[in-house]
């Protein structure tokens, strides 16, 4: 499994988590759509990382969810 597939799987896990707020899930769905686009990998990763950075700065985010977002960002940074 590639790092991109691992990142998408981690996003799916967060989307299924009932403790993640709806507004965060909407942004995660957007990130997943970006990663599934037919575009150059570096462009997709850059867009996704920008979105993840914006989400992780949300003050209402639970620490566990924030850590999961950082893990996804780490996976994407390896690409």
Tab-separated table of C-alpha atoms in Angstrom:
chain	number	residue	atom	x	y	z
A	1	UNK	CA	0.000	0.000	0.000
A	2	UNK	CA	1.413	3.397	-0.965
A	3	UNK	CA	1.655	6.381	1.355
A	4	UNK	CA	-1.164	8.037	-0.592
A	5	UNK	CA	-3.428	5.018	-0.076
A	6	UNK	CA	-2.506	4.973	3.619
A	7	UNK	CA	-3.396	8.662	3.923
A	8	UNK	CA	-6.758	8.128	2.218
A	9	UNK	CA	-7.470	5.158	4.497
A	10	UNK	CA	-6.641	7.296	7.562
A	11	UNK	CA	-8.997	10.006	6.284
A	12	UNK	CA	-11.723	7.375	5.863
A	13	UNK	CA	-11.208	6.277	9.461
A	14	UNK	CA	-11.661	9.859	10.672
A	15	UNK	CA	-14.776	10.244	8.525
A	16	UNK	CA	-16.271	7.205	10.261
A	17	UNK	CA	-15.370	8.497	13.742
A	18	UNK	CA	-18.504	9.782	15.477
A	19	UNK	CA	-16.508	12.175	17.689
A	20	UNK	CA	-15.207	14.221	14.741
A	21	UNK	CA	-17.287	17.401	14.217
A	22	UNK	CA	-19.345	17.699	11.042
A	23	UNK	CA	-17.457	20.761	9.767
A	24	UNK	CA	-14.179	18.828	10.025
A	25	UNK	CA	-15.704	15.854	8.192
A	26	UNK	CA	-16.753	18.140	5.343
A	27	UNK	CA	-13.185	19.417	5.027
A	28	UNK	CA	-11.831	15.857	5.210
A	29	UNK	CA	-14.149	14.835	2.365
A	30	UNK	CA	-12.755	17.760	0.373
A	31	UNK	CA	-9.189	16.597	1.087
A	32	UNK	CA	-10.073	13.070	0.009
A	33	UNK	CA	-11.536	14.414	-3.235
A	34	UNK	CA	-8.358	16.427	-3.841
A	35	UNK	CA	-6.199	13.334	-3.341
A	36	UNK	CA	-8.350	11.333	-5.774
A	37	UNK	CA	-8.096	13.968	-8.547
A	38	UNK	CA	-6.293	13.254	-11.803
A	39	UNK	CA	-3.617	15.868	-11.232
A	40	UNK	CA	0.100	15.879	-10.616
A	41	UNK	CA	0.927	14.238	-7.287
A	42	UNK	CA	2.876	17.210	-5.919
A	43	UNK	CA	-0.040	19.566	-6.590
A	44	UNK	CA	-2.547	17.233	-4.910
A	45	UNK	CA	-0.294	16.801	-1.887
A	46	UNK	CA	0.310	20.556	-1.558
A	47	UNK	CA	-3.429	21.323	-1.677
A	48	UNK	CA	-4.202	18.577	0.839
A	49	UNK	CA	-1.471	19.739	3.226
A	50	UNK	CA	-2.800	23.301	3.116
A	51	UNK	CA	-6.289	22.051	3.998
A	52	UNK	CA	-4.925	19.843	6.796
A	53	UNK	CA	-2.984	22.764	8.231
A	54	UNK	CA	-6.135	24.878	8.282
A	55	UNK	CA	-8.136	22.127	9.988
A	56	UNK	CA	-5.476	21.339	12.597
A	57	UNK	CA	-5.494	24.961	13.772
A	58	UNK	CA	-9.174	24.718	14.791
A	59	UNK	CA	-9.284	25.448	18.542
A	60	UNK	CA	-12.367	23.258	19.038
A	61	UNK	CA	-10.634	20.153	17.715
A	62	UNK	CA	-10.040	17.289	20.130
A	63	UNK	CA	-6.351	16.500	20.755
A	64	UNK	CA	-6.704	12.922	19.477
A	65	UNK	CA	-8.230	14.109	16.200
A	66	UNK	CA	-5.530	16.757	15.816
A	67	UNK	CA	-2.878	14.062	16.261
A	68	UNK	CA	-4.558	11.935	13.594
A	69	UNK	CA	-4.513	14.916	11.217
A	70	UNK	CA	-0.797	15.411	11.873
A	71	UNK	CA	-0.219	11.722	11.120
A	72	UNK	CA	-2.009	12.113	7.783
A	73	UNK	CA	0.103	15.188	7.030
A	74	UNK	CA	3.250	13.195	7.820
A	75	UNK	CA	2.189	10.463	5.397
A	76	UNK	CA	1.597	13.036	2.671
A	77	UNK	CA	4.910	14.782	3.317
A	78	UNK	CA	6.701	11.499	2.540
A	79	UNK	CA	5.403	11.620	-1.039
